[in-house]
Amino acid sequence: MTKLFGAILVLVGALMFVPGIWLIALGGSWYYSLAGAGLAAAGFYYWKGQLQGAWIFGAVFAGTALWAVWEVGFELWPLVPRLVAPMVLAILAVLLVPSLNEGRGRKASLAAAGVLALGIAGFFWGMATPQNVIANADPVPVREVASDGENWTHYGRTPSGTRFAPFDQITPENVGELEVAWTFNHGDAPSGTGQDQNTPLYVDGLVYHCSPNNIVSAIDAVTGAQVWQFDPEASSPLWQRCRGVTYYEPSLLDDAPGDGSCAARIVLSSVDARLIQIDAKTGALCTSFGDGGAVDLTRNMGEVRPGFYFPTSAPTVMGDRIILGGWVWDGMAVDEPSGVVRAFDGRTGEIAWAWDIGNPAIDTVPPAGETYTRGTPNVWSTPAFDAALGLVYLPTGNAQPDFYGSSRIEAANDWNSSIVALDVETGKVVWSFQTTYRDIWDYDVPAQPMLYDVTTETGEVVPALIQVTKRSQTFVLDRRDGTPIAEVRDLPVPTTGGVEPEYLSPVQPYSVDMPVIGAEPLTEARMWGATPLDHLYCRIRFRQAYYVGDFTPMSEQGTLIWPGYFGGMNWGTGTIDEARGLLIVNDTRVAHLLQLIPRQEADALGVEVVGPHDGLAPQDGAPFGAMRSNFFSFVGVPCQEPPYGTMTAIDLTNRSILWQRPVGTIEETGPFGIRTGWRMPVGLPLVGGPISTASGLTFYSGTQDYYLRAFSSETGEELWRGALPLGSQSTPMSYIGPDGRQYVVVTVGGLNDIMGRGDIVMAFALPEE
């Protein structure tokens, strides 16, 4: 046994010593090479059966413990890769000491092994305990919020996009009694790069769901039975999804059908770039709209190759205007379809206005023979609107190509990654605010703006717009004119070390009065791994990359983007508990590695479609392609320390964190993607968004384990967990049904082909009396 253990120590020592020398050469820690040499020496003596092996191992273990505490202190997760595996080896080392010492010291050996085993048990107990951070334990004041009905008629429930349900039937006291009320199978499970990320609507007894290929189902809100289904027969080569549809009741029509059809409509944008209207009661096409019920969104766009342009988010209906932008296939070329935003007459489908940032003279359709300006920043997320002010608020994306700016038109620099307020009647810009200057990090504004009246430090109540971003910055603006309510400062950022220093902005905007969530600068010491070996691997990858903090310039060496372009906060947005003045958001903490590839080399690599954010972004027409990858260890775990996703409540009155907790366990996925069955709350990357209710509950389902969860909005405590058959990537919704019961509905489409796909809509409610 001592020979086998000795061989293991020699092998582990070699695997630490040789890469450890590499890490030293990169300017990193000396620990791994020194510890590797010590383990190899200890293994040599264990192989020979000599007691010196135990003494050498003991010295290495003691040094490891001192080094670990010196580098990261006593924080649990950072200590795991530094101490747990060495403690396992230490148990074996001490148990074998009697074999090296002619049978002497057996009791002491067993005692030492027991102490080490208790230490490991302590680590695992700590890892199994949610690390909830309470920053303010004072009671949260609650005000009454007037009910505005029982429906959920917009993507964010109301035009304000706060995802706040003013219902109090399900409470923190009875939420544990929730049970499945009904399930519905829509028949269009996602495949390939498709995902079911739909937040359904509820209007007057019907739930409306839209599947990845835009099949719309009307579901009885009490029984879950299908009322009707509409299939637009839409297809796209990738990125099939429908995050929402919109409910629309047109103003009086002179030519309205006598049978009352299409008095209420569902407005749908499809993955093959059509804008479609169907009767909300029957699912029949509203043929008076557009050309037989649909408008071709590729008109006046020039060449649109399959999959290069279509809306993924719900259309915005404001009065009789239908407003929408579109998603473009990121990073493919300089010459991609336009990011134009258009408003259509909701009754006829005729274009009302267009906002083309590359040519403001085009305010409806381009002149004959011309197109909307190509390659401009787009609006792929969901706008919000304020009907009283007559303003619609657009979250803009990046210009093309994503990761190289010098090939863009100049107008793109004024509008990328911004919030832009347009007059809904004319489409003219009223104000704008830019969240990232000259964005080459894919930091487009991904989330729907949230409109909520905040109280300033002077006691003034101001109509605000709250915008969360991929950068983990939260901007709070006066929605009347775009003036920051929470202070914003332009702070210096690096511009050297990349391929285009003359292009970059020397400053970037920071919301200095609002908490920054999970975006502390990376260091070698913050690298992580399940074992010392993948921990070492991640430290080497960190040292190989170019990283000098926020907004590190893009380089041929390979730039580390942190926060990554999945966020921070992403399209799931957040929720505002309007009764308590709390902004509640989920975030993702995954870094990305981006390497610029010279044009000739990029052309030789070609393009393999594995997804719109993976692999090579060719950036045709620019001097560089871009190779994109997650910054993961070789076991498939993010290279920085956990958590990788949290839920956070921010008090909007004092602008501080009320609570924060990791969300998501490794029950369904762990290292190498293996299902562990262990509910260890690491906090995994999150998708979708939360909703909040008047009773003080926050519901969330977008974890990598299979649950719909309910948290206390005031403390962050997990109060209930309802099992789902598969993973969910959607934002839940809630309504009061015709039977008077409050329902919480979530779509369950699965995560990927390995973890399973589904076509399920599920409703939860309290038991019937």
PDB file of C-alpha atoms in Angstrom, residues 344-580:
ATOM      1  CA  PHE A 344     -45.948  49.919 -37.415  1.00  0.00           C
ATOM      2  CA  ASP A 345     -49.594  50.910 -37.329  1.00  0.00           C
ATOM      3  CA  GLY A 346     -51.094  48.160 -35.202  1.00  0.00           C
ATOM      4  CA  ARG A 347     -54.331  48.197 -37.174  1.00  0.00           C
ATOM      5  CA  THR A 348     -52.964  48.029 -40.720  1.00  0.00           C
ATOM      6  CA  GLY A 349     -49.275  47.092 -40.555  1.00  0.00           C
ATOM      7  CA  GLU A 350     -48.237  50.245 -42.400  1.00  0.00           C
ATOM      8  CA  ILE A 351     -44.951  51.708 -41.221  1.00  0.00           C
ATOM      9  CA  ALA A 352     -45.476  54.736 -38.947  1.00  0.00           C
ATOM     10  CA  TRP A 353     -41.854  55.702 -38.389  1.00  0.00           C
ATOM     11  CA  ALA A 354     -38.310  54.365 -38.404  1.00  0.00           C
ATOM     12  CA  TRP A 355     -35.271  55.261 -36.332  1.00  0.00           C
ATOM     13  CA  ASP A 356     -32.152  54.649 -38.424  1.00  0.00           C
ATOM     14  CA  ILE A 357     -29.148  55.975 -36.541  1.00  0.00           C
ATOM     15  CA  GLY A 358     -26.938  55.861 -39.625  1.00  0.00           C
ATOM     16  CA  ASN A 359     -29.261  58.115 -41.623  1.00  0.00           C
ATOM     17  CA  PRO A 360     -31.684  60.214 -39.537  1.00  0.00           C
ATOM     18  CA  ALA A 361     -33.232  61.490 -42.769  1.00  0.00           C
ATOM     19  CA  ILE A 362     -34.873  58.078 -43.196  1.00  0.00           C
ATOM     20  CA  ASP A 363     -37.849  58.368 -40.875  1.00  0.00           C
ATOM     21  CA  THR A 364     -40.131  55.845 -42.583  1.00  0.00           C
ATOM     22  CA  VAL A 365     -38.727  53.844 -45.512  1.00  0.00           C
ATOM     23  CA  PRO A 366     -35.483  54.411 -47.414  1.00  0.00           C
ATOM     24  CA  PRO A 367     -35.511  56.100 -50.826  1.00  0.00           C
ATOM     25  CA  ALA A 368     -35.880  53.800 -53.812  1.00  0.00           C
ATOM     26  CA  GLY A 369     -32.753  51.702 -54.318  1.00  0.00           C
ATOM     27  CA  GLU A 370     -31.453  52.281 -50.779  1.00  0.00           C
ATOM     28  CA  THR A 371     -31.697  50.318 -47.527  1.00  0.00           C
ATOM     29  CA  TYR A 372     -31.664  51.092 -43.850  1.00  0.00           C
ATOM     30  CA  THR A 373     -28.079  51.657 -42.704  1.00  0.00           C
ATOM     31  CA  ARG A 374     -26.352  48.317 -42.283  1.00  0.00           C
ATOM     32  CA  GLY A 375     -24.195  47.245 -39.340  1.00  0.00           C
ATOM     33  CA  THR A 376     -25.723  49.717 -36.873  1.00  0.00           C
ATOM     34  CA  PRO A 377     -26.475  48.993 -33.196  1.00  0.00           C
ATOM     35  CA  ASN A 378     -29.691  47.035 -32.828  1.00  0.00           C
ATOM     36  CA  VAL A 379     -32.390  46.705 -30.163  1.00  0.00           C
ATOM     37  CA  TRP A 380     -32.777  43.003 -29.447  1.00  0.00           C
ATOM     38  CA  SER A 381     -34.134  43.255 -25.913  1.00  0.00           C
ATOM     39  CA  THR A 382     -37.524  44.546 -24.776  1.00  0.00           C
ATOM     40  CA  PRO A 383     -38.303  48.271 -24.526  1.00  0.00           C
ATOM     41  CA  ALA A 384     -40.459  49.824 -21.808  1.00  0.00           C
ATOM     42  CA  PHE A 385     -42.758  52.796 -22.199  1.00  0.00           C
ATOM     43  CA  ASP A 386     -44.388  55.591 -20.246  1.00  0.00           C
ATOM     44  CA  ALA A 387     -47.748  56.423 -21.809  1.00  0.00           C
ATOM     45  CA  ALA A 388     -48.123  59.648 -19.798  1.00  0.00           C
ATOM     46  CA  LEU A 389     -44.828  60.997 -21.111  1.00  0.00           C
ATOM     47  CA  GLY A 390     -45.358  59.525 -24.570  1.00  0.00           C
ATOM     48  CA  LEU A 391     -41.882  57.975 -24.498  1.00  0.00           C
ATOM     49  CA  VAL A 392     -40.639  54.510 -25.393  1.00  0.00           C
ATOM     50  CA  TYR A 393     -37.262  53.504 -23.914  1.00  0.00           C
ATOM     51  CA  LEU A 394     -34.956  51.428 -26.112  1.00  0.00           C
ATOM     52  CA  PRO A 395     -32.031  49.358 -24.758  1.00  0.00           C
ATOM     53  CA  THR A 396     -29.552  49.382 -27.650  1.00  0.00           C
ATOM     54  CA  GLY A 397     -27.010  46.733 -28.541  1.00  0.00           C
ATOM     55  CA  ASN A 398     -23.566  46.812 -30.020  1.00  0.00           C
ATOM     56  CA  ALA A 399     -22.547  47.707 -33.554  1.00  0.00           C
ATOM     57  CA  GLN A 400     -20.944  45.190 -35.882  1.00  0.00           C
ATOM     58  CA  PRO A 401     -18.460  43.655 -35.633  1.00  0.00           C
ATOM     59  CA  ASP A 402     -18.733  43.025 -31.913  1.00  0.00           C
ATOM     60  CA  PHE A 403     -15.072  42.949 -30.926  1.00  0.00           C
ATOM     61  CA  TYR A 404     -13.368  45.378 -33.322  1.00  0.00           C
ATOM     62  CA  GLY A 405     -14.492  49.003 -33.502  1.00  0.00           C
ATOM     63  CA  SER A 406     -12.413  50.749 -36.155  1.00  0.00           C
ATOM     64  CA  SER A 407     -14.478  49.277 -39.019  1.00  0.00           C
ATOM     65  CA  ARG A 408     -17.772  50.723 -37.740  1.00  0.00           C
ATOM     66  CA  ILE A 409     -19.573  53.797 -38.980  1.00  0.00           C
ATOM     67  CA  GLU A 410     -18.988  56.825 -36.734  1.00  0.00           C
ATOM     68  CA  ALA A 411     -22.661  57.128 -35.783  1.00  0.00           C
ATOM     69  CA  ALA A 412     -22.447  53.739 -34.072  1.00  0.00           C
ATOM     70  CA  ASN A 413     -20.184  55.230 -31.420  1.00  0.00           C
ATOM     71  CA  ASP A 414     -22.880  57.671 -30.346  1.00  0.00           C
ATOM     72  CA  TRP A 415     -25.621  55.094 -29.836  1.00  0.00           C
ATOM     73  CA  ASN A 416     -24.160  51.704 -28.986  1.00  0.00           C
ATOM     74  CA  SER A 417     -24.965  50.215 -25.556  1.00  0.00           C
ATOM     75  CA  SER A 418     -27.355  53.000 -24.616  1.00  0.00           C
ATOM     76  CA  ILE A 419     -30.826  53.750 -23.346  1.00  0.00           C
ATOM     77  CA  VAL A 420     -32.602  55.900 -25.924  1.00  0.00           C
ATOM     78  CA  ALA A 421     -35.956  57.596 -25.312  1.00  0.00           C
ATOM     79  CA  LEU A 422     -38.019  58.138 -28.451  1.00  0.00           C
ATOM     80  CA  ASP A 423     -41.229  60.066 -28.936  1.00  0.00           C
ATOM     81  CA  VAL A 424     -43.736  57.314 -29.677  1.00  0.00           C
ATOM     82  CA  GLU A 425     -45.667  59.403 -32.221  1.00  0.00           C
ATOM     83  CA  THR A 426     -42.704  60.581 -34.300  1.00  0.00           C
ATOM     84  CA  GLY A 427     -39.815  58.225 -33.511  1.00  0.00           C
ATOM     85  CA  LYS A 428     -37.576  61.225 -32.804  1.00  0.00           C
ATOM     86  CA  VAL A 429     -34.928  61.049 -30.067  1.00  0.00           C
ATOM     87  CA  VAL A 430     -35.865  62.908 -26.895  1.00  0.00           C
ATOM     88  CA  TRP A 431     -32.822  61.867 -24.836  1.00  0.00           C
ATOM     89  CA  SER A 432     -30.178  59.172 -24.622  1.00  0.00           C
ATOM     90  CA  PHE A 433     -27.714  57.812 -22.078  1.00  0.00           C
ATOM     91  CA  GLN A 434     -24.713  55.645 -22.962  1.00  0.00           C
ATOM     92  CA  THR A 435     -23.670  52.840 -20.590  1.00  0.00           C
ATOM     93  CA  THR A 436     -20.453  51.925 -22.455  1.00  0.00           C
ATOM     94  CA  TYR A 437     -18.431  54.142 -24.771  1.00  0.00           C
ATOM     95  CA  ARG A 438     -17.078  52.634 -28.009  1.00  0.00           C
ATOM     96  CA  ASP A 439     -18.124  49.167 -26.919  1.00  0.00           C
ATOM     97  CA  ILE A 440     -15.871  46.334 -28.169  1.00  0.00           C
ATOM     98  CA  TRP A 441     -16.728  43.923 -25.328  1.00  0.00           C
ATOM     99  CA  ASP A 442     -20.289  42.991 -26.421  1.00  0.00           C
ATOM    100  CA  TYR A 443     -21.659  44.968 -23.485  1.00  0.00           C
ATOM    101  CA  ASP A 444     -24.916  45.762 -25.252  1.00  0.00           C
ATOM    102  CA  VAL A 445     -27.797  46.718 -22.966  1.00  0.00           C
ATOM    103  CA  PRO A 446     -29.560  43.349 -22.635  1.00  0.00           C
ATOM    104  CA  ALA A 447     -32.348  44.009 -20.157  1.00  0.00           C
ATOM    105  CA  GLN A 448     -35.691  45.729 -20.333  1.00  0.00           C
ATOM    106  CA  PRO A 449     -35.620  49.122 -18.587  1.00  0.00           C
ATOM    107  CA  MET A 450     -37.689  49.202 -15.398  1.00  0.00           C
ATOM    108  CA  LEU A 451     -39.818  52.283 -14.681  1.00  0.00           C
ATOM    109  CA  TYR A 452     -40.413  53.086 -11.030  1.00  0.00           C
ATOM    110  CA  ASP A 453     -40.720  56.284  -8.996  1.00  0.00           C
ATOM    111  CA  VAL A 454     -37.825  56.569  -6.532  1.00  0.00           C
ATOM    112  CA  THR A 455     -37.307  58.832  -3.549  1.00  0.00           C
ATOM    113  CA  THR A 456     -34.111  60.891  -3.612  1.00  0.00           C
ATOM    114  CA  GLU A 457     -31.981  61.834  -0.632  1.00  0.00           C
ATOM    115  CA  THR A 458     -33.865  65.133  -0.384  1.00  0.00           C
ATOM    116  CA  GLY A 459     -37.217  63.329  -0.194  1.00  0.00           C
ATOM    117  CA  GLU A 460     -38.280  64.210  -3.728  1.00  0.00           C
ATOM    118  CA  VAL A 461     -40.153  61.508  -5.627  1.00  0.00           C
ATOM    119  CA  VAL A 462     -38.730  61.254  -9.147  1.00  0.00           C
ATOM    120  CA  PRO A 463     -40.023  59.175 -12.083  1.00  0.00           C
ATOM    121  CA  ALA A 464     -37.041  56.932 -12.658  1.00  0.00           C
ATOM    122  CA  LEU A 465     -35.737  54.461 -15.201  1.00  0.00           C
ATOM    123  CA  ILE A 466     -33.622  51.694 -13.698  1.00  0.00           C
ATOM    124  CA  GLN A 467     -31.284  49.887 -16.075  1.00  0.00           C
ATOM    125  CA  VAL A 468     -29.245  46.820 -15.174  1.00  0.00           C
ATOM    126  CA  THR A 469     -26.347  45.874 -17.456  1.00  0.00           C
ATOM    127  CA  LYS A 470     -23.948  43.089 -18.360  1.00  0.00           C
ATOM    128  CA  ARG A 471     -21.257  45.138 -16.628  1.00  0.00           C
ATOM    129  CA  SER A 472     -23.060  44.608 -13.277  1.00  0.00           C
ATOM    130  CA  GLN A 473     -23.584  48.364 -13.145  1.00  0.00           C
ATOM    131  CA  THR A 474     -27.077  49.659 -12.377  1.00  0.00           C
ATOM    132  CA  PHE A 475     -27.949  53.087 -13.743  1.00  0.00           C
ATOM    133  CA  VAL A 476     -30.813  55.096 -12.230  1.00  0.00           C
ATOM    134  CA  LEU A 477     -32.000  57.910 -14.497  1.00  0.00           C
ATOM    135  CA  ASP A 478     -34.775  60.476 -14.525  1.00  0.00           C
ATOM    136  CA  ARG A 479     -36.965  59.018 -17.246  1.00  0.00           C
ATOM    137  CA  ARG A 480     -38.171  62.451 -18.282  1.00  0.00           C
ATOM    138  CA  ASP A 481     -34.783  63.644 -19.526  1.00  0.00           C
ATOM    139  CA  GLY A 482     -32.155  60.934 -18.853  1.00  0.00           C
ATOM    140  CA  THR A 483     -30.390  62.831 -16.063  1.00  0.00           C
ATOM    141  CA  PRO A 484     -28.698  60.445 -13.578  1.00  0.00           C
ATOM    142  CA  ILE A 485     -30.450  60.266 -10.222  1.00  0.00           C
ATOM    143  CA  ALA A 486     -27.742  58.029  -8.751  1.00  0.00           C
ATOM    144  CA  GLU A 487     -24.404  59.677  -9.522  1.00  0.00           C
ATOM    145  CA  VAL A 488     -22.516  58.558 -12.639  1.00  0.00           C
ATOM    146  CA  ARG A 489     -18.828  59.329 -13.131  1.00  0.00           C
ATOM    147  CA  ASP A 490     -16.559  58.857 -16.108  1.00  0.00           C
ATOM    148  CA  LEU A 491     -13.529  57.004 -14.717  1.00  0.00           C
ATOM    149  CA  PRO A 492     -10.202  56.208 -16.445  1.00  0.00           C
ATOM    150  CA  VAL A 493      -9.821  52.770 -18.056  1.00  0.00           C
ATOM    151  CA  PRO A 494      -6.915  51.148 -19.941  1.00  0.00           C
ATOM    152  CA  THR A 495      -6.458  51.752 -23.656  1.00  0.00           C
ATOM    153  CA  THR A 496      -3.049  50.185 -24.357  1.00  0.00           C
ATOM    154  CA  GLY A 497      -1.977  46.619 -25.008  1.00  0.00           C
ATOM    155  CA  GLY A 498      -4.627  45.907 -27.640  1.00  0.00           C
ATOM    156  CA  VAL A 499      -4.787  46.195 -31.404  1.00  0.00           C
ATOM    157  CA  GLU A 500      -6.630  49.538 -31.646  1.00  0.00           C
ATOM    158  CA  PRO A 501      -5.554  51.929 -28.838  1.00  0.00           C
ATOM    159  CA  GLU A 502      -6.514  55.006 -30.856  1.00  0.00           C
ATOM    160  CA  TYR A 503     -10.130  53.832 -31.092  1.00  0.00           C
ATOM    161  CA  LEU A 504     -10.822  53.174 -27.438  1.00  0.00           C
ATOM    162  CA  SER A 505     -12.372  55.630 -25.018  1.00  0.00           C
ATOM    163  CA  PRO A 506     -10.001  56.599 -22.152  1.00  0.00           C
ATOM    164  CA  VAL A 507     -12.952  56.768 -19.727  1.00  0.00           C
ATOM    165  CA  GLN A 508     -16.104  54.761 -19.090  1.00  0.00           C
ATOM    166  CA  PRO A 509     -19.292  55.564 -17.117  1.00  0.00           C
ATOM    167  CA  TYR A 510     -19.681  54.099 -13.628  1.00  0.00           C
ATOM    168  CA  SER A 511     -22.788  54.311 -11.467  1.00  0.00           C
ATOM    169  CA  VAL A 512     -20.893  55.087  -8.288  1.00  0.00           C
ATOM    170  CA  ASP A 513     -23.896  55.387  -5.955  1.00  0.00           C
ATOM    171  CA  MET A 514     -25.381  51.958  -6.769  1.00  0.00           C
ATOM    172  CA  PRO A 515     -23.960  48.596  -5.635  1.00  0.00           C
ATOM    173  CA  VAL A 516     -21.879  46.668  -8.152  1.00  0.00           C
ATOM    174  CA  ILE A 517     -22.781  42.988  -8.090  1.00  0.00           C
ATOM    175  CA  GLY A 518     -20.145  40.290  -8.510  1.00  0.00           C
ATOM    176  CA  ALA A 519     -17.701  42.263 -10.661  1.00  0.00           C
ATOM    177  CA  GLU A 520     -14.690  42.643  -8.372  1.00  0.00           C
ATOM    178  CA  PRO A 521     -11.447  42.588 -10.417  1.00  0.00           C
ATOM    179  CA  LEU A 522      -9.934  39.171 -11.064  1.00  0.00           C
ATOM    180  CA  THR A 523      -6.550  38.163  -9.697  1.00  0.00           C
ATOM    181  CA  GLU A 524      -4.520  34.974  -9.833  1.00  0.00           C
ATOM    182  CA  ALA A 525      -5.488  34.327  -6.209  1.00  0.00           C
ATOM    183  CA  ARG A 526      -9.181  34.409  -7.199  1.00  0.00           C
ATOM    184  CA  MET A 527      -8.749  31.518  -9.614  1.00  0.00           C
ATOM    185  CA  TRP A 528     -10.460  28.305  -8.562  1.00  0.00           C
ATOM    186  CA  GLY A 529     -10.713  24.606  -9.283  1.00  0.00           C
ATOM    187  CA  ALA A 530     -12.212  21.448  -7.860  1.00  0.00           C
ATOM    188  CA  THR A 531      -8.659  20.164  -7.154  1.00  0.00           C
ATOM    189  CA  PRO A 532      -5.167  21.705  -6.974  1.00  0.00           C
ATOM    190  CA  LEU A 533      -4.525  20.497 -10.541  1.00  0.00           C
ATOM    191  CA  ASP A 534      -7.354  22.323 -12.300  1.00  0.00           C
ATOM    192  CA  HIS A 535      -6.754  25.208  -9.890  1.00  0.00           C
ATOM    193  CA  LEU A 536      -3.184  25.364 -11.222  1.00  0.00           C
ATOM    194  CA  TYR A 537      -4.482  25.086 -14.802  1.00  0.00           C
ATOM    195  CA  CYS A 538      -6.751  28.099 -14.280  1.00  0.00           C
ATOM    196  CA  ARG A 539      -3.948  30.134 -12.752  1.00  0.00           C
ATOM    197  CA  ILE A 540      -1.806  29.438 -15.822  1.00  0.00           C
ATOM    198  CA  ARG A 541      -4.676  30.411 -18.153  1.00  0.00           C
ATOM    199  CA  PHE A 542      -5.152  33.623 -16.197  1.00  0.00           C
ATOM    200  CA  ARG A 543      -1.474  34.515 -16.470  1.00  0.00           C
ATOM    201  CA  GLN A 544      -1.466  33.716 -20.195  1.00  0.00           C
ATOM    202  CA  ALA A 545      -4.371  36.044 -20.904  1.00  0.00           C
ATOM    203  CA  TYR A 546      -4.203  39.802 -21.215  1.00  0.00           C
ATOM    204  CA  TYR A 547      -6.141  41.313 -18.326  1.00  0.00           C
ATOM    205  CA  VAL A 548      -5.668  44.706 -16.709  1.00  0.00           C
ATOM    206  CA  GLY A 549      -9.121  45.118 -15.186  1.00  0.00           C
ATOM    207  CA  ASP A 550     -12.375  46.524 -16.536  1.00  0.00           C
ATOM    208  CA  PHE A 551     -12.397  47.195 -20.280  1.00  0.00           C
ATOM    209  CA  THR A 552      -9.143  45.402 -21.030  1.00  0.00           C
ATOM    210  CA  PRO A 553      -8.452  46.106 -24.740  1.00  0.00           C
ATOM    211  CA  MET A 554      -8.888  43.317 -27.300  1.00  0.00           C
ATOM    212  CA  SER A 555      -5.623  41.633 -28.245  1.00  0.00           C
ATOM    213  CA  GLU A 556      -4.069  38.883 -30.323  1.00  0.00           C
ATOM    214  CA  GLN A 557      -2.662  37.478 -27.064  1.00  0.00           C
ATOM    215  CA  GLY A 558      -6.177  36.739 -25.827  1.00  0.00           C
ATOM    216  CA  THR A 559      -8.144  39.176 -23.660  1.00  0.00           C
ATOM    217  CA  LEU A 560     -10.000  38.179 -20.524  1.00  0.00           C
ATOM    218  CA  ILE A 561     -13.435  39.848 -20.501  1.00  0.00           C
ATOM    219  CA  TRP A 562     -14.779  40.272 -16.978  1.00  0.00           C
ATOM    220  CA  PRO A 563     -17.672  40.639 -16.409  1.00  0.00           C
ATOM    221  CA  GLY A 564     -18.260  38.397 -19.388  1.00  0.00           C
ATOM    222  CA  TYR A 565     -20.668  39.176 -22.197  1.00  0.00           C
ATOM    223  CA  PHE A 566     -23.262  36.836 -20.625  1.00  0.00           C
ATOM    224  CA  GLY A 567     -23.367  39.285 -17.695  1.00  0.00           C
ATOM    225  CA  GLY A 568     -23.576  40.465 -14.912  1.00  0.00           C
ATOM    226  CA  MET A 569     -27.224  40.964 -15.538  1.00  0.00           C
ATOM    227  CA  ASN A 570     -28.717  39.873 -18.858  1.00  0.00           C
ATOM    228  CA  TRP A 571     -32.011  39.681 -20.759  1.00  0.00           C
ATOM    229  CA  GLY A 572     -33.937  38.255 -17.789  1.00  0.00           C
ATOM    230  CA  THR A 573     -33.769  41.774 -16.318  1.00  0.00           C
ATOM    231  CA  GLY A 574     -34.915  41.868 -12.692  1.00  0.00           C
ATOM    232  CA  THR A 575     -37.971  42.757 -10.685  1.00  0.00           C
ATOM    233  CA  ILE A 576     -38.935  45.698  -8.510  1.00  0.00           C
ATOM    234  CA  ASP A 577     -40.960  44.894  -5.415  1.00  0.00           C
ATOM    235  CA  GLU A 578     -43.016  48.062  -5.601  1.00  0.00           C
ATOM    236  CA  ALA A 579     -44.452  47.563  -2.114  1.00  0.00           C
ATOM    237  CA  ARG A 580     -40.991  47.510  -0.520  1.00  0.00           C
TER     238      ARG A 580
END
